[in-house]
Amino acid sequence: MPTRKCNGCDGKSDHGVLLRRLDKVLREYREKPGALIPVLQIAQGLFGYLPETVLKRISLALEKPYSEVAGVVGFYSFFSRMPRGQHVVRVCLGTACYVRGGKQVLDAIRKQLGIEVGETTADGNFSLEVARCFGACGLAPAIMVDNDTHQRVKAARVQDILSQYVKRVGKAKGRSKGGKR
Ligand code: FES
């Protein structure tokens, strides 16, 4: 589960432990050229997302302007500044998928989960994102759930697909703030 509860920054809580791990990574990478992206990837792996406090810590340690660090995070879709759900559903809206019904698939997923793109269900099970191509254009429309690619998806199959990840997917309805940036 990528979302972690922050109990404060006293060095004993989960969050404190994660910050100390991040500091160790930063010491390792400080002198290395091109450290920013690998450090951000490691930090996202640790925290599940990239909160502002973490970006500021990275900015200071690597001696890079905060705007540069935040800009890199904003540029790459695999970085997230908000907590994501346990499962990330990504719907391809690249040309091949779009013309073969990707938008209808996206609408079905929005309806099924009760959230919009960039949001996370209230129970934290699913986050919804869109993408531009997974390299599976021949079998469009495609979606990804976590690292699984589902091809030739039809709107009518959406519930079956999502239920593979959470048995009682109907409970996932309801929106919360969340998503990217
Ligand atoms: S356009 Fe959707 S996988 Fe390529």
XYZ file of N, CA, C and O and ligand atoms in Angstrom:
728
model
N 0.847 -1.193 0.000
C 0.000 0.000 0.000
C 0.878 1.237 0.000
O 1.679 1.422 0.897
N 0.809 2.048 -1.018
C 1.721 3.156 -1.095
C 1.460 4.274 -0.101
O 2.338 5.013 0.242
N 0.219 4.409 0.371
C -0.076 5.507 1.275
C 0.352 5.135 2.681
O -0.019 4.109 3.194
N 1.158 5.984 3.289
C 1.632 5.690 4.626
C 1.142 6.744 5.583
O 1.044 7.896 5.250
N 0.872 6.314 6.786
C 0.385 7.253 7.778
C 1.558 8.003 8.371
O 2.543 7.412 8.786
N 1.441 9.302 8.414
C 2.498 10.104 9.017
C 2.160 10.356 10.470
O 1.131 10.908 10.798
N 3.015 9.928 11.364
C 2.782 10.143 12.787
C 3.645 11.262 13.340
O 3.848 11.375 14.536
N 4.199 12.049 12.444
C 5.082 13.102 12.915
C 6.486 12.842 12.458
O 6.759 11.866 11.803
N 7.390 13.719 12.793
C 8.755 13.613 12.283
C 9.736 13.519 13.429
O 10.764 14.168 13.453
N 9.416 12.686 14.417
C 10.278 12.612 15.588
C 11.406 11.607 15.437
O 12.187 11.399 16.347
N 11.514 10.994 14.272
C 12.605 10.046 14.060
C 12.282 8.652 14.556
O 12.995 7.713 14.280
N 11.173 8.495 15.314
C 10.804 7.168 15.799
C 9.596 6.636 15.050
O 9.402 5.440 14.951
N 8.754 7.528 14.553
C 7.557 7.126 13.834
C 7.938 6.586 12.462
O 9.085 6.697 12.021
N 6.923 6.007 11.772
C 7.145 5.518 10.408
C 7.735 6.620 9.537
O 8.671 6.404 8.789
N 7.139 7.800 9.652
C 7.583 8.900 8.800
C 9.029 9.269 9.118
O 9.834 9.524 8.218
N 9.347 9.298 10.392
C 10.716 9.616 10.800
C 11.712 8.591 10.281
O 12.801 8.939 9.825
N 11.313 7.332 10.323
C 12.188 6.268 9.820
C 12.414 6.451 8.320
O 13.537 6.335 7.820
N 11.334 6.779 7.620
C 11.450 6.975 6.168
C 12.344 8.168 5.850
O 13.144 8.133 4.922
N 12.212 9.226 6.636
C 13.058 10.405 6.400
C 14.530 10.073 6.628
O 15.402 10.542 5.897
N 14.792 9.262 7.638
C 16.198 8.897 7.881
C 16.738 8.033 6.738
O 17.885 8.145 6.344
N 15.873 7.176 6.194
C 16.307 6.388 5.022
C 16.577 7.306 3.837
O 17.525 7.113 3.090
N 15.697 8.278 3.665
C 15.890 9.219 2.557
C 17.209 9.980 2.742
O 17.959 10.175 1.777
N 17.490 10.404 3.962
C 18.741 11.131 4.216
C 19.949 10.276 3.847
O 20.945 10.775 3.321
N 19.860 8.991 4.131
C 20.970 8.087 3.793
C 21.146 8.044 2.266
O 22.268 8.114 1.751
N 20.024 7.934 1.564
C 20.074 7.928 0.095
C 20.681 9.230 -0.416
O 21.524 9.237 -1.323
N 20.262 10.328 0.181
C 20.760 11.642 -0.263
C 22.268 11.768 -0.034
O 22.972 12.335 -0.868
N 22.749 11.217 1.067
C 24.207 11.257 1.303
C 24.936 10.455 0.231
O 25.982 10.852 -0.256
N 24.326 9.313 -0.136
C 24.936 8.461 -1.173
C 24.993 9.149 -2.538
O 25.946 9.006 -3.281
N 23.919 9.849 -2.854
C 23.779 10.395 -4.210
C 24.276 11.831 -4.368
O 24.360 12.334 -5.477
N 24.566 12.486 -3.245
C 24.841 13.932 -3.282
C 25.886 14.325 -4.320
O 25.750 15.309 -5.017
N 26.936 13.523 -4.413
C 28.043 13.894 -5.307
C 27.877 13.336 -6.723
O 28.692 13.604 -7.593
N 26.856 12.526 -6.929
C 26.736 11.862 -8.234
C 26.031 12.767 -9.243
O 25.004 13.356 -8.929
N 26.552 12.823 -10.459
C 25.855 13.607 -11.484
C 24.547 12.920 -11.874
O 24.452 11.691 -11.847
N 23.567 13.714 -12.221
C 22.283 13.150 -12.658
C 21.538 12.428 -11.561
O 20.777 11.486 -11.814
N 21.737 12.888 -10.310
C 21.162 12.163 -9.166
C 19.673 12.417 -8.975
O 18.989 11.614 -8.345
N 19.178 13.522 -9.520
C 17.826 13.946 -9.139
C 16.752 12.900 -9.435
O 15.961 12.540 -8.553
N 16.712 12.385 -10.648
C 15.629 11.447 -10.992
C 15.745 10.141 -10.202
O 14.745 9.685 -9.622
N 16.938 9.530 -10.118
C 17.007 8.317 -9.291
C 16.600 8.566 -7.841
O 15.918 7.741 -7.237
N 16.997 9.720 -7.294
C 16.629 10.027 -5.901
C 15.113 10.170 -5.781
O 14.496 9.673 -4.828
N 14.504 10.844 -6.743
C 13.042 11.001 -6.699
C 12.352 9.642 -6.795
O 11.349 9.390 -6.113
N 12.899 8.761 -7.631
C 12.292 7.428 -7.754
C 12.394 6.663 -6.433
O 11.434 6.025 -6.001
N 13.544 6.755 -5.804
C 13.728 6.059 -4.525
C 12.795 6.668 -3.476
O 12.138 5.952 -2.705
N 12.726 8.007 -3.460
C 11.867 8.676 -2.472
C 10.404 8.273 -2.676
O 9.686 8.010 -1.700
N 9.968 8.194 -3.930
C 8.576 7.789 -4.165
C 8.360 6.341 -3.734
O 7.299 5.999 -3.221
N 9.377 5.519 -3.941
C 9.277 4.134 -3.475
C 9.154 4.062 -1.959
O 8.436 3.225 -1.420
N 9.846 4.948 -1.265
C 9.802 4.953 0.199
C 8.465 5.466 0.723
O 7.848 4.859 1.595
N 8.037 6.611 0.207
C 6.863 7.294 0.775
C 5.568 6.946 0.043
O 4.487 7.235 0.550
N 5.689 6.380 -1.157
C 4.498 6.082 -1.944
C 4.089 7.251 -2.824
O 3.311 7.097 -3.748
N 4.581 8.425 -2.518
C 4.336 9.623 -3.317
C 5.380 10.658 -2.890
O 6.268 10.342 -2.089
N 5.298 11.865 -3.426
C 6.345 12.849 -3.163
C 5.743 14.111 -2.534
O 5.431 15.080 -3.249
N 5.573 14.104 -1.230
C 5.030 15.293 -0.572
C 6.027 16.447 -0.604
O 7.234 16.248 -0.803
N 5.519 17.644 -0.363
C 6.347 18.840 -0.453
C 7.550 18.782 0.489
O 8.659 19.191 0.129
N 7.352 18.269 1.698
C 8.460 18.204 2.654
C 9.617 17.377 2.102
O 10.786 17.702 2.305
N 9.274 16.312 1.391
C 10.307 15.448 0.815
C 11.019 16.169 -0.328
O 12.254 16.122 -0.438
N 10.256 16.862 -1.148
C 10.881 17.599 -2.263
C 11.820 18.681 -1.740
O 12.897 18.913 -2.292
N 11.416 19.344 -0.659
C 12.287 20.384 -0.085
C 13.570 19.778 0.455
O 14.655 20.349 0.317
N 13.446 18.622 1.079
C 14.629 17.948 1.622
C 15.593 17.572 0.492
O 16.804 17.728 0.606
N 15.031 17.071 -0.583
C 15.854 16.680 -1.737
C 16.510 17.919 -2.355
O 17.695 17.915 -2.690
N 15.719 18.978 -2.479
C 16.235 20.221 -3.045
C 17.442 20.736 -2.256
O 18.475 21.094 -2.817
N 17.314 20.732 -0.938
C 18.411 21.209 -0.081
C 19.632 20.313 -0.190
O 20.753 20.785 -0.373
N 19.404 19.010 -0.098
C 20.523 18.066 -0.071
C 21.284 18.053 -1.393
O 22.509 17.930 -1.415
N 20.548 18.162 -2.496
C 21.219 18.109 -3.804
C 21.607 19.500 -4.305
O 22.130 19.641 -5.412
N 21.268 20.500 -3.485
C 21.597 21.896 -3.819
C 21.025 22.286 -5.181
O 21.705 22.834 -6.043
N 19.752 21.940 -5.340
C 19.031 22.328 -6.560
C 17.836 23.180 -6.155
O 17.238 22.945 -5.100
N 17.491 24.171 -6.982
C 16.329 24.983 -6.645
C 15.076 24.120 -6.512
O 14.902 23.160 -7.267
N 14.227 24.479 -5.558
C 12.983 23.728 -5.357
C 12.162 23.694 -6.657
O 11.552 22.689 -6.993
N 12.180 24.828 -7.373
C 11.385 24.896 -8.611
C 11.853 23.849 -9.628
O 11.053 23.287 -10.373
N 13.146 23.579 -9.636
C 13.660 22.569 -10.572
C 13.191 21.170 -10.157
O 12.748 20.373 -10.992
N 13.285 20.897 -8.860
C 12.867 19.578 -8.355
C 11.371 19.376 -8.623
O 10.943 18.348 -9.159
N 10.570 20.379 -8.271
C 9.119 20.270 -8.481
C 8.795 20.182 -9.970
O 7.860 19.480 -10.373
N 9.581 20.866 -10.786
C 9.351 20.840 -12.228
C 9.575 19.453 -12.811
O 8.807 18.995 -13.667
N 10.608 18.780 -12.349
C 10.885 17.423 -12.834
C 9.751 16.488 -12.420
O 9.264 15.666 -13.207
N 9.297 16.635 -11.182
C 8.194 15.788 -10.696
C 6.935 16.023 -11.534
O 6.220 15.090 -11.893
N 6.702 17.283 -11.859
C 5.519 17.609 -12.659
C 5.612 17.116 -14.095
O 4.603 16.808 -14.724
N 6.834 17.008 -14.588
C 7.023 16.641 -15.998
C 6.761 15.156 -16.249
O 6.191 14.784 -17.267
N 7.200 14.327 -15.322
C 7.094 12.881 -15.539
C 5.846 12.327 -14.865
O 5.658 12.487 -13.662
N 5.045 11.611 -15.668
C 3.753 11.148 -15.145
C 3.914 10.052 -14.094
O 2.998 9.795 -13.334
N 5.074 9.410 -14.042
C 5.204 8.349 -13.040
C 5.501 8.887 -11.650
O 5.509 8.143 -10.681
N 5.737 10.185 -11.545
C 5.857 10.772 -10.208
C 4.503 11.311 -9.770
O 3.751 11.861 -10.579
N 4.218 11.173 -8.487
C 2.948 11.680 -7.974
C 3.197 12.497 -6.709
O 3.952 12.081 -5.833
N 2.537 13.647 -6.633
C 2.688 14.491 -5.438
C 1.566 14.259 -4.441
O 1.534 14.892 -3.397
N 0.637 13.390 -4.788
C -0.454 13.071 -3.876
C -0.445 11.569 -3.617
O -0.011 10.796 -4.475
N -0.938 11.154 -2.460
C -0.988 9.709 -2.201
C -1.848 9.013 -3.249
O -2.899 9.516 -3.627
N -1.382 7.881 -3.700
C -2.164 7.106 -4.666
C -2.865 5.964 -3.940
O -2.464 5.580 -2.840
N -3.850 5.415 -4.627
C -4.551 4.266 -4.067
C -3.686 3.016 -4.134
O -2.599 3.022 -4.706
N -4.219 1.951 -3.568
C -3.476 0.688 -3.564
C -3.232 0.199 -4.987
O -2.196 -0.387 -5.274
N -4.206 0.439 -5.865
C -4.066 0.056 -7.271
C -4.211 1.294 -8.149
O -5.138 2.081 -7.960
N -3.295 1.442 -9.089
C -3.363 2.578 -10.003
C -3.883 2.083 -11.354
O -3.280 1.205 -11.981
N -5.026 2.624 -11.770
C -5.635 2.266 -13.050
C -5.264 3.356 -14.045
O -5.549 4.533 -13.823
N -4.625 2.966 -15.141
C -4.224 3.938 -16.155
C -4.908 3.575 -17.469
O -4.753 2.450 -17.958
N -5.638 4.500 -18.003
C -6.377 4.267 -19.250
C -5.634 4.956 -20.384
O -5.351 6.154 -20.308
N -5.320 4.211 -21.435
C -4.620 4.802 -22.565
C -5.594 5.598 -23.431
O -6.635 5.079 -23.842
N -5.237 6.844 -23.676
C -6.021 7.671 -24.601
C -5.154 8.089 -25.790
O -5.355 9.135 -26.397
N -4.151 7.264 -26.096
C -3.382 7.481 -27.323
C -4.288 7.259 -28.527
O -5.407 6.732 -28.387
N -3.815 7.629 -29.698
C -4.689 7.638 -30.881
C -5.356 6.290 -31.137
O -6.585 6.202 -31.300
N -4.568 5.215 -31.146
C -5.135 3.901 -31.462
C -6.206 3.509 -30.445
O -7.275 2.995 -30.809
N -5.922 3.750 -29.183
C -6.887 3.377 -28.151
C -8.110 4.286 -28.195
O -9.238 3.834 -28.001
N -7.867 5.553 -28.444
C -8.984 6.505 -28.463
C -9.994 6.137 -29.547
O -11.195 6.081 -29.299
N -9.479 5.861 -30.764
C -10.410 5.583 -31.870
C -11.084 4.212 -31.723
O -12.118 3.965 -32.321
N -10.527 3.372 -30.896
C -11.149 2.054 -30.702
C -11.928 1.967 -29.380
O -12.145 0.879 -28.862
N -12.257 3.099 -28.825
C -13.180 3.068 -27.676
C -12.553 3.361 -26.325
O -13.179 3.130 -25.284
N -11.328 3.874 -26.311
C -10.680 4.166 -25.035
C -11.463 5.131 -24.158
O -11.515 4.974 -22.939
N -12.095 6.114 -24.810
C -12.869 7.098 -24.040
C -14.068 6.428 -23.352
O -14.380 6.736 -22.200
N -14.718 5.499 -24.053
C -15.858 4.790 -23.454
C -15.389 3.924 -22.280
O -16.075 3.805 -21.267
N -14.205 3.340 -22.449
C -13.652 2.537 -21.352
C -13.369 3.440 -20.152
O -13.699 3.108 -19.007
N -12.778 4.596 -20.430
C -12.497 5.533 -19.337
C -13.794 5.944 -18.636
O -13.858 5.959 -17.394
N -14.821 6.247 -19.403
C -16.099 6.649 -18.801
C -16.667 5.530 -17.927
O -17.210 5.788 -16.849
N -16.529 4.294 -18.401
C -17.044 3.164 -17.622
C -16.275 3.021 -16.311
O -16.863 2.727 -15.260
N -14.973 3.253 -16.352
C -14.163 3.130 -15.128
C -14.496 4.273 -14.167
O -14.639 4.065 -12.962
N -14.640 5.488 -14.709
C -15.028 6.629 -13.870
C -16.339 6.330 -13.149
O -16.494 6.574 -11.959
N -17.287 5.775 -13.912
C -18.603 5.480 -13.345
C -18.498 4.361 -12.313
O -19.077 4.433 -11.225
N -17.738 3.334 -12.645
C -17.603 2.186 -11.741
C -16.967 2.590 -10.409
O -17.401 2.169 -9.342
N -15.941 3.407 -10.492
C -15.220 3.779 -9.276
C -15.814 5.020 -8.601
O -15.548 5.273 -7.425
N -16.576 5.786 -9.346
C -17.163 7.005 -8.770
C -16.144 8.108 -8.568
O -16.279 8.944 -7.668
N -15.094 8.118 -9.386
C -14.067 9.159 -9.278
C -13.722 9.695 -10.668
O -14.036 9.064 -11.676
N -13.049 10.837 -10.677
C -12.563 11.426 -11.919
C -11.072 11.120 -12.072
O -10.418 10.675 -11.127
N -10.548 11.410 -13.245
C -9.112 11.232 -13.494
C -8.326 12.086 -12.498
O -8.651 13.252 -12.274
N -7.314 11.502 -11.895
C -6.497 12.224 -10.931
C -6.982 12.055 -9.503
O -6.356 12.567 -8.583
N -8.069 11.311 -9.315
C -8.602 11.129 -7.955
C -8.377 9.696 -7.468
O -8.067 8.796 -8.249
N -8.591 9.550 -6.173
C -8.454 8.244 -5.525
C -9.765 7.925 -4.816
O -10.385 8.825 -4.236
N -10.189 6.677 -4.867
C -11.433 6.311 -4.183
C -11.288 6.536 -2.680
O -10.185 6.456 -2.128
N -12.410 6.802 -2.034
C -12.383 7.139 -0.607
C -11.783 6.010 0.227
O -11.179 6.263 1.273
N -11.922 4.771 -0.232
C -11.365 3.655 0.542
C -9.896 3.404 0.219
O -9.276 2.498 0.772
N -9.348 4.221 -0.691
C -7.923 4.097 -1.002
C -7.588 2.922 -1.896
O -6.418 2.607 -2.091
N -8.598 2.256 -2.457
C -8.303 1.084 -3.290
C -7.740 1.449 -4.660
O -6.839 0.785 -5.155
N -8.326 2.460 -5.310
C -7.960 2.759 -6.689
C -7.672 4.241 -6.908
O -8.387 5.094 -6.378
N -6.663 4.509 -7.724
C -6.461 5.840 -8.297
C -6.643 5.716 -9.797
O -6.346 4.670 -10.380
N -7.109 6.784 -10.415
C -7.384 6.750 -11.852
C -6.529 7.784 -12.584
O -6.513 8.959 -12.200
N -5.827 7.321 -13.616
C -4.978 8.205 -14.414
C -5.181 7.894 -15.896
O -5.714 6.838 -16.235
N -4.742 8.810 -16.747
C -4.744 8.504 -18.184
C -3.303 8.525 -18.686
O -2.433 9.133 -18.072
N -3.089 7.828 -19.790
C -1.754 7.766 -20.378
C -1.891 7.922 -21.889
O -3.001 7.945 -22.417
N -0.761 8.047 -22.575
C -0.805 8.303 -24.022
C -0.453 7.112 -24.878
O -0.745 7.094 -26.058
N 0.222 6.127 -24.372
C 0.491 4.897 -25.139
C 1.271 3.934 -24.257
O 2.214 4.326 -23.588
N 0.848 2.678 -24.275
C 1.580 1.642 -23.539
C 2.394 0.775 -24.481
O 2.977 -0.215 -24.068
N 2.355 1.100 -25.775
C 3.038 0.248 -26.745
C 2.247 -1.017 -27.054
O 2.815 -2.015 -27.477
N 0.954 -0.976 -26.824
C 0.103 -2.138 -27.102
C -0.976 -1.743 -28.104
O -2.098 -2.254 -28.055
N -0.630 -0.869 -29.031
C -1.618 -0.253 -29.932
C -2.347 -1.295 -30.788
O -3.512 -1.104 -31.133
N -1.668 -2.397 -31.146
C -2.289 -3.418 -31.986
C -3.452 -4.104 -31.302
O -4.276 -4.734 -31.963
N -3.495 -4.010 -29.982
C -4.560 -4.667 -29.231
C -5.351 -3.631 -28.438
O -5.771 -3.859 -27.302
N -5.517 -2.457 -29.043
C -6.239 -1.367 -28.394
C -7.743 -1.701 -28.320
O -8.237 -2.477 -29.152
N -8.454 -1.082 -27.380
C -7.955 -0.158 -26.360
C -7.339 -0.900 -25.174
O -7.772 -1.993 -24.850
N -6.357 -0.264 -24.584
C -5.625 -0.906 -23.498
C -5.718 -0.077 -22.217
O -5.811 1.147 -22.272
N -5.701 -0.787 -21.101
C -5.558 -0.105 -19.808
C -4.485 -0.855 -19.025
O -4.176 -2.013 -19.334
N -3.935 -0.193 -18.047
C -3.022 -0.865 -17.125
C -3.566 -0.734 -15.721
O -4.063 0.329 -15.337
N -3.489 -1.806 -14.979
C -3.780 -1.755 -13.545
C -2.494 -2.196 -12.870
O -2.051 -3.335 -13.055
N -1.887 -1.274 -12.160
C -0.545 -1.497 -11.608
C 0.389 -1.867 -12.778
O 0.501 -1.100 -13.706
N 0.991 -3.049 -12.746
C 1.889 -3.424 -13.845
C 1.237 -4.355 -14.857
O 1.917 -4.862 -15.756
N -0.053 -4.625 -14.711
C -0.750 -5.537 -15.625
C -1.369 -4.749 -16.777
O -2.088 -3.777 -16.547
N -1.126 -5.205 -17.992
C -1.767 -4.583 -19.153
C -2.976 -5.413 -19.550
O -2.881 -6.640 -19.686
N -4.119 -4.747 -19.725
C -5.337 -5.409 -20.199
C -5.628 -4.858 -21.584
O -5.684 -3.640 -21.771
N -5.789 -5.768 -22.544
C -5.925 -5.342 -23.942
C -7.314 -5.642 -24.480
O -8.035 -6.477 -23.943
N -7.656 -4.941 -25.572
C -8.998 -5.075 -26.177
C -10.080 -4.963 -25.119
O -10.998 -5.797 -25.050
N -9.946 -3.977 -24.291
C -10.895 -3.804 -23.186
C -12.195 -3.221 -23.719
O -12.188 -2.318 -24.556
N -13.289 -3.752 -23.212
C -14.598 -3.188 -23.552
C -15.202 -2.623 -22.275
O -14.935 -3.116 -21.179
N -16.022 -1.586 -22.458
C -16.629 -0.951 -21.288
C -17.356 -1.980 -20.432
O -17.311 -1.924 -19.199
N -17.978 -2.943 -21.080
C -18.756 -3.942 -20.345
C -17.873 -4.860 -19.490
O -18.365 -5.535 -18.589
N -16.582 -4.879 -19.781
C -15.669 -5.771 -19.025
C -14.998 -5.084 -17.841
O -14.263 -5.708 -17.082
N -15.228 -3.792 -17.735
C -14.497 -3.009 -16.737
C -14.702 -3.553 -15.319
O -13.744 -3.716 -14.560
N -15.951 -3.862 -14.981
C -16.206 -4.331 -13.617
C -15.459 -5.637 -13.331
O -14.869 -5.810 -12.267
N -15.461 -6.546 -14.319
C -14.752 -7.818 -14.140
C -13.261 -7.587 -13.916
O -12.635 -8.236 -13.081
N -12.710 -6.673 -14.711
C -11.264 -6.414 -14.575
C -10.955 -5.849 -13.196
O -10.062 -6.331 -12.498
N -11.706 -4.842 -12.782
C -11.413 -4.206 -11.491
C -11.650 -5.168 -10.334
O -10.944 -5.122 -9.321
N -12.627 -6.049 -10.501
C -12.931 -6.969 -9.398
C -11.807 -7.973 -9.174
O -11.711 -8.588 -8.128
N -10.916 -8.108 -10.155
C -9.752 -8.977 -9.943
C -8.822 -8.393 -8.882
O -8.024 -9.099 -8.292
N -8.915 -7.099 -8.700
C -8.000 -6.425 -7.773
C -8.626 -6.219 -6.392
O -7.945 -6.219 -5.396
N -9.917 -6.013 -6.395
C -10.633 -5.940 -5.118
C -11.929 -6.703 -5.314
O -12.720 -6.371 -6.193
N -12.119 -7.742 -4.496
C -13.283 -8.601 -4.723
C -14.588 -7.829 -4.640
O -15.447 -7.962 -5.484
N -14.735 -6.989 -3.622
C -15.988 -6.257 -3.487
C -15.788 -4.852 -4.019
O -15.810 -3.869 -3.297
N -15.567 -4.785 -5.350
C -15.221 -3.516 -5.959
C -16.321 -2.465 -5.803
O -16.069 -1.273 -5.796
N -17.566 -2.906 -5.626
C -18.669 -1.965 -5.447
C -18.445 -1.045 -4.274
O -18.932 0.076 -4.230
N -17.652 -1.519 -3.297
C -17.396 -0.692 -2.123
C -16.420 0.429 -2.415
O -16.194 1.300 -1.592
N -15.803 0.378 -3.596
C -14.784 1.383 -3.907
C -15.399 2.714 -4.308
O -14.691 3.673 -4.535
N -16.720 2.759 -4.417
C -17.320 4.000 -4.889
C -17.140 5.132 -3.890
O -17.093 4.927 -2.702
N -17.076 6.352 -4.411
C -16.927 7.525 -3.550
C -15.606 8.165 -3.832
O -14.632 7.484 -4.066
N -15.576 9.469 -3.902
C -14.350 10.134 -4.285
C -13.688 10.808 -3.104
O -14.287 11.071 -2.099
N -12.414 11.043 -3.282
C -11.681 11.806 -2.290
C -10.736 12.704 -3.054
O -10.494 12.497 -4.236
N -10.187 13.667 -2.378
C -9.182 14.473 -3.016
C -7.999 13.586 -3.297
O -7.703 12.678 -2.558
N -7.266 13.882 -4.323
C -6.085 13.072 -4.561
C -5.686 13.169 -5.999
O -6.211 13.960 -6.760
N -4.769 12.274 -6.373
C -4.313 12.269 -7.741
C -3.084 13.097 -7.885
O -2.474 13.541 -6.922
N -2.732 13.305 -9.108
C -1.454 13.963 -9.387
C -1.587 15.465 -9.248
O -2.478 16.063 -9.824
N -0.680 16.037 -8.508
C -0.576 17.473 -8.340
C -1.872 18.106 -7.950
O -2.664 18.494 -8.659
S -2.274 4.143 -28.259
Fe -2.943 2.966 -26.583
S -1.411 1.452 -26.394
Fe -0.703 2.707 -27.988
